[in-house]
Coordinates of C-alpha atoms in Angstrom, one line a residue:
Chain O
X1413 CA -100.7 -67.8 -124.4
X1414 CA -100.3 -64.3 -124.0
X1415 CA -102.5 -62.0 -124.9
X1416 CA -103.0 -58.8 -126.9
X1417 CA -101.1 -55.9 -124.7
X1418 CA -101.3 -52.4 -124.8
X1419 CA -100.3 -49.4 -123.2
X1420 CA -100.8 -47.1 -121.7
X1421 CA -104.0 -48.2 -120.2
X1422 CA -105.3 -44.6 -119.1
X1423 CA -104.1 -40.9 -120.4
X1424 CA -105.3 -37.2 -119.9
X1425 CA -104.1 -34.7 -122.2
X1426 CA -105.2 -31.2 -123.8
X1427 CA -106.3 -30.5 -126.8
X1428 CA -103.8 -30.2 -129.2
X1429 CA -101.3 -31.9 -127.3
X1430 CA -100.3 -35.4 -128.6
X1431 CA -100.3 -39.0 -127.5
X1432 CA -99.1 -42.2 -129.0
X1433 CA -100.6 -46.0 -127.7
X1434 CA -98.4 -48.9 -127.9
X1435 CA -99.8 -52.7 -129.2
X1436 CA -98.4 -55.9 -129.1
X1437 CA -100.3 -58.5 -130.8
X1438 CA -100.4 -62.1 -129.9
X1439 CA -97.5 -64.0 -131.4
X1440 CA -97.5 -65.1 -134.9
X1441 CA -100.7 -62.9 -135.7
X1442 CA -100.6 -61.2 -139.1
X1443 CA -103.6 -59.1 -138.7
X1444 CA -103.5 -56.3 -136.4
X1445 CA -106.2 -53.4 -136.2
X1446 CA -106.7 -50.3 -134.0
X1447 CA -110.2 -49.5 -132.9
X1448 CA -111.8 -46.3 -131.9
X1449 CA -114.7 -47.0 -129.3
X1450 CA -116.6 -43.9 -128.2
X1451 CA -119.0 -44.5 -124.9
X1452 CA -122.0 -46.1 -126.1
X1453 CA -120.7 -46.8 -129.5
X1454 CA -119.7 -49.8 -130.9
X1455 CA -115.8 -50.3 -132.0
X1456 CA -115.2 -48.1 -135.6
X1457 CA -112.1 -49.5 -137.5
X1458 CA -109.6 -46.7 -137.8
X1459 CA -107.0 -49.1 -139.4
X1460 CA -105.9 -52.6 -140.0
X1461 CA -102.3 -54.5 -140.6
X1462 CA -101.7 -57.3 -142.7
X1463 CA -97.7 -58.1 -141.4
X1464 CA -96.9 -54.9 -142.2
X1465 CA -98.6 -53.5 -145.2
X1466 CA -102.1 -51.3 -144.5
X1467 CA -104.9 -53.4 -145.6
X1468 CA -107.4 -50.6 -144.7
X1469 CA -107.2 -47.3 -143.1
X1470 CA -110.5 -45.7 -145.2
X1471 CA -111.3 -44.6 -141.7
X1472 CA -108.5 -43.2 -140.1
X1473 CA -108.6 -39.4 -140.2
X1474 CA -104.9 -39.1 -141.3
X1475 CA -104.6 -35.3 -140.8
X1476 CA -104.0 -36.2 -137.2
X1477 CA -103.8 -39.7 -136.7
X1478 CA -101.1 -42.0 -138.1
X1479 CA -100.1 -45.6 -137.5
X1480 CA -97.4 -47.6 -138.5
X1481 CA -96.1 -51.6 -138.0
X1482 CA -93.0 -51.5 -139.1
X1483 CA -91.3 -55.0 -138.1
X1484 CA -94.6 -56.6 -138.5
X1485 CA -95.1 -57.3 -134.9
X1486 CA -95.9 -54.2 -132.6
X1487 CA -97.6 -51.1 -133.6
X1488 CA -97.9 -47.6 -132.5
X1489 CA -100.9 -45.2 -133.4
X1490 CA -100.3 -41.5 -132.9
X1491 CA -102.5 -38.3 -132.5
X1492 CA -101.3 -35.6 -133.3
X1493 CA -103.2 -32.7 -132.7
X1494 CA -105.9 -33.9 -130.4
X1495 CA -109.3 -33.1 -130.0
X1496 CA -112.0 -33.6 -127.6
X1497 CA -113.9 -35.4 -130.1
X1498 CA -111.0 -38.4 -129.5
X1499 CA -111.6 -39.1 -126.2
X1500 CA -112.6 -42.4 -126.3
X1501 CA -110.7 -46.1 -125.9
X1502 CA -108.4 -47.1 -128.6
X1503 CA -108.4 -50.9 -128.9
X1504 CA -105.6 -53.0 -130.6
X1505 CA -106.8 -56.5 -131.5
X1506 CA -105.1 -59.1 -133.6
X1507 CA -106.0 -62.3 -135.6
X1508 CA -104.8 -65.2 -137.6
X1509 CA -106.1 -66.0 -141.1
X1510 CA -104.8 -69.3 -141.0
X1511 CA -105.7 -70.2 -137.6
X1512 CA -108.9 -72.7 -137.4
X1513 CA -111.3 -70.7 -136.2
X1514 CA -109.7 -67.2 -136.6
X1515 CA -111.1 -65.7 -134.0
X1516 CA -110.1 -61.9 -133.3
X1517 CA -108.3 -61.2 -129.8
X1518 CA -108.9 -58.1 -127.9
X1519 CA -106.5 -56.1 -125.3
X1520 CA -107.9 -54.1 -122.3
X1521 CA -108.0 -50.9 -124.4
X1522 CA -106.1 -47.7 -123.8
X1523 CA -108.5 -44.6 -122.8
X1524 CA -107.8 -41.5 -123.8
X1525 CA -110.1 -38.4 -122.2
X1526 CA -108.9 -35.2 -123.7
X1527 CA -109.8 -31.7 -121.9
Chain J
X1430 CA -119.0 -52.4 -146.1
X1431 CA -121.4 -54.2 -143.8
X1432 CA -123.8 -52.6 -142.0
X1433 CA -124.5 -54.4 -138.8
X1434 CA -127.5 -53.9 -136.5
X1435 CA -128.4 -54.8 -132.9
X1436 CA -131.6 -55.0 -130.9
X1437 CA -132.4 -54.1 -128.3
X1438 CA -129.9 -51.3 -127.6
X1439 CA -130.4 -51.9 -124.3
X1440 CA -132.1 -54.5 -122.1
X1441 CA -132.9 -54.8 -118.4
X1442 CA -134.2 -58.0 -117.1
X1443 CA -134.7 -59.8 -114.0
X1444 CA -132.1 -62.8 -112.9
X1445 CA -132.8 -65.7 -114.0
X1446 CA -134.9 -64.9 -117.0
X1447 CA -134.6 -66.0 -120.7
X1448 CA -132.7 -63.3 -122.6
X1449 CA -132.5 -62.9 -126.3
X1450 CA -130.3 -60.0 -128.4
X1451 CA -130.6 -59.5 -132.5
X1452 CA -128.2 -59.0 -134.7
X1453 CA -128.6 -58.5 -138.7
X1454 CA -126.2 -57.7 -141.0
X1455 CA -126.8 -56.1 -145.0
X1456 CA -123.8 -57.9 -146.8
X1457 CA -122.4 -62.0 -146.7
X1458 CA -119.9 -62.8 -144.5
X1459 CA -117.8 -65.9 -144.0
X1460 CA -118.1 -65.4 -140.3
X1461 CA -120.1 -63.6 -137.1
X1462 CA -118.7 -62.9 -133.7
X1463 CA -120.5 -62.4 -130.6
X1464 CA -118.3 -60.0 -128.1
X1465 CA -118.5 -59.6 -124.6
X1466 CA -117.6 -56.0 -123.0
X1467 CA -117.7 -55.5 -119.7
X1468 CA -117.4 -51.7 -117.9
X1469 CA -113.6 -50.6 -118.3
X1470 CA -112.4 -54.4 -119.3
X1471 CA -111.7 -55.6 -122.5
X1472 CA -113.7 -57.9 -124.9
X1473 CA -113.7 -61.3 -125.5
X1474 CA -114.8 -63.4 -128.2
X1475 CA -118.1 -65.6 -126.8
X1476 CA -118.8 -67.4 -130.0
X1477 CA -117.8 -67.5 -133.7
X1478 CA -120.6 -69.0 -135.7
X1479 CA -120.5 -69.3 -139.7
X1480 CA -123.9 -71.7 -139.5
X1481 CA -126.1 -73.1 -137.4
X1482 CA -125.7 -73.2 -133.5
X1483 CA -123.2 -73.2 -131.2
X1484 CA -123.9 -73.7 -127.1
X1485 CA -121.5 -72.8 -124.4
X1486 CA -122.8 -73.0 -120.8
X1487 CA -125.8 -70.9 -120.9
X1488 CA -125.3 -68.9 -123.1
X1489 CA -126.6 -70.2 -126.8
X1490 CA -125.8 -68.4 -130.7
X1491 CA -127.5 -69.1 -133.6
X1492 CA -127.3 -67.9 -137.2
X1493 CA -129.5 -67.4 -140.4
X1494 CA -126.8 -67.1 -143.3
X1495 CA -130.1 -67.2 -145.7
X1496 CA -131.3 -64.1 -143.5
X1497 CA -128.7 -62.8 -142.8
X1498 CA -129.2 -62.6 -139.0
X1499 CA -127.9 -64.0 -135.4
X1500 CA -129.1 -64.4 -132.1
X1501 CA -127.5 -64.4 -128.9
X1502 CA -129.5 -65.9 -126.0
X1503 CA -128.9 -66.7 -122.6
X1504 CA -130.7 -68.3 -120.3
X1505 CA -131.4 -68.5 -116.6
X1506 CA -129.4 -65.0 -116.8
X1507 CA -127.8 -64.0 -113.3
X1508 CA -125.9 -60.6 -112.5
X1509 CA -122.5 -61.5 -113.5
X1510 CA -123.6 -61.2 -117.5
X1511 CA -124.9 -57.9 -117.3
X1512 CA -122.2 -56.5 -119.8
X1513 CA -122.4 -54.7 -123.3
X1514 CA -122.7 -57.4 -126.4
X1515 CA -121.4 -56.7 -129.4
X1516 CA -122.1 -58.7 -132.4
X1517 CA -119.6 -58.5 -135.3
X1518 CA -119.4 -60.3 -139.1
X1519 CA -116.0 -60.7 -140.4
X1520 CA -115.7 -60.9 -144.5
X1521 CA -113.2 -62.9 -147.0
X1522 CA -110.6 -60.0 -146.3
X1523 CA -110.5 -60.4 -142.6
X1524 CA -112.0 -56.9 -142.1
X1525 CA -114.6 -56.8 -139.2
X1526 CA -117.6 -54.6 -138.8
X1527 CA -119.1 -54.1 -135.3
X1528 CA -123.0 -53.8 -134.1
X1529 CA -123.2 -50.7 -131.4
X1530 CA -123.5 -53.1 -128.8
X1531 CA -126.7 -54.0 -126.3
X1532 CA -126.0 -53.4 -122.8
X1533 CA -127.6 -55.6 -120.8
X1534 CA -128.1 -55.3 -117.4
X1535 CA -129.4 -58.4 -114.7
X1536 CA -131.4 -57.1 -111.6
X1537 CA -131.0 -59.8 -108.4

């Protein structure tokens, strides 16, 4: 089974330049949800998918940032300006409700340093 | 929202010691995930636990629904699980909430 994909894995931009990361779940998973990870922090939930309707995006500051699932499958989140304060790794992960077990599937992460 | 703490933020220990990381929560869940992170890989689910224990290799999880807390042990620890361990409770919704991780570190 393949797993949660994303891209790019690495990116350096400047402040106020913009970037957009990729995510493909794993097939057949409903819920998607993009991650901000800072170093030393634990993941913070910036915004989840349910096919493609927003269950909850309460954290995602959406005077820059904006995400969007349009099919239901793949999503994109973009930044747009960024600041320093976003350098971190954005994480896409996925799930099943109805899956026994329901356990949440990670992908490598895409990091993001901005200078 | 659930608040979600871990102890020790960060542990060092010798290999082959008994190891032991906290996690308690504030709010009920229907189910508590222990992550693995390692430096600049991804994470991966060790254990989902909604009672009771579960036991995989060395590595043991346990859970207090009453208290609202979880442990993560492993034992006879050797080099290659020095990581970061997240511990994270999932509600009704499907929405997760993460711990800020223990990094643990095992010394040869």
């Amino acid at each position: 089974e393949a797993g949660v994909a994303q891209s790019p894995r690495y990116k350096i931009i400047e402040k106020r330049q913009s970037v957009a990361f990729w995510c493909n779940p794993i097939s057949g998973h409903a819920t998607l949800y993009w991650y901000q990870q800072i170093l030393g922090q634990g993941p913070k939930l910036l915004i989840q998918f349910q096919n493609n309707g927003v269950v909850d995006d309460s954290q995602l500051p959406k005077d820059r940032f904006s995400a969007e699932r349009l099919k239901g499958v793949d999503s994109t989140l973009k930044i747009q300006p960024a600041k320093l304060e976003d350098s971190a790794v954005y994480l896409c992960a996925s799930s099943s409700p109805w899956q026994a077990g329901n356990t949440i599937y990670f992908g490598e992460g895409s990091w993001l340093t901005v200078v | 929202k659930n608040e979600v703490e871990q102890s020790p933020q960060n542990l060092t220990a010798q290999e082959g010691e008994f190891i032991t990381i906290n996690c308690s929560y504030s709010v009920g869940i229907s189910a508590l995930h222990w992550l693995q992170q390692h430096p600049g890989g991804g994470i991966v689910s060790l254990f989902m636990l909604s009672s009771g224990k579960k036991k995989h290799g060395r590595l043991i999880a346990t859970i207090n629904i009453q208290e609202k807390h979880s442990s993560l042990h492993i034992t006879a620890s050797h080099p290659r699980d020095s990581a970061v361990y997240i511990c994270a409770t999932k509600n009704t919704g499907n929405q997760f909430y993460f711990g800020t991780g223990t990094s643990l570190t095992v010394i040869p």
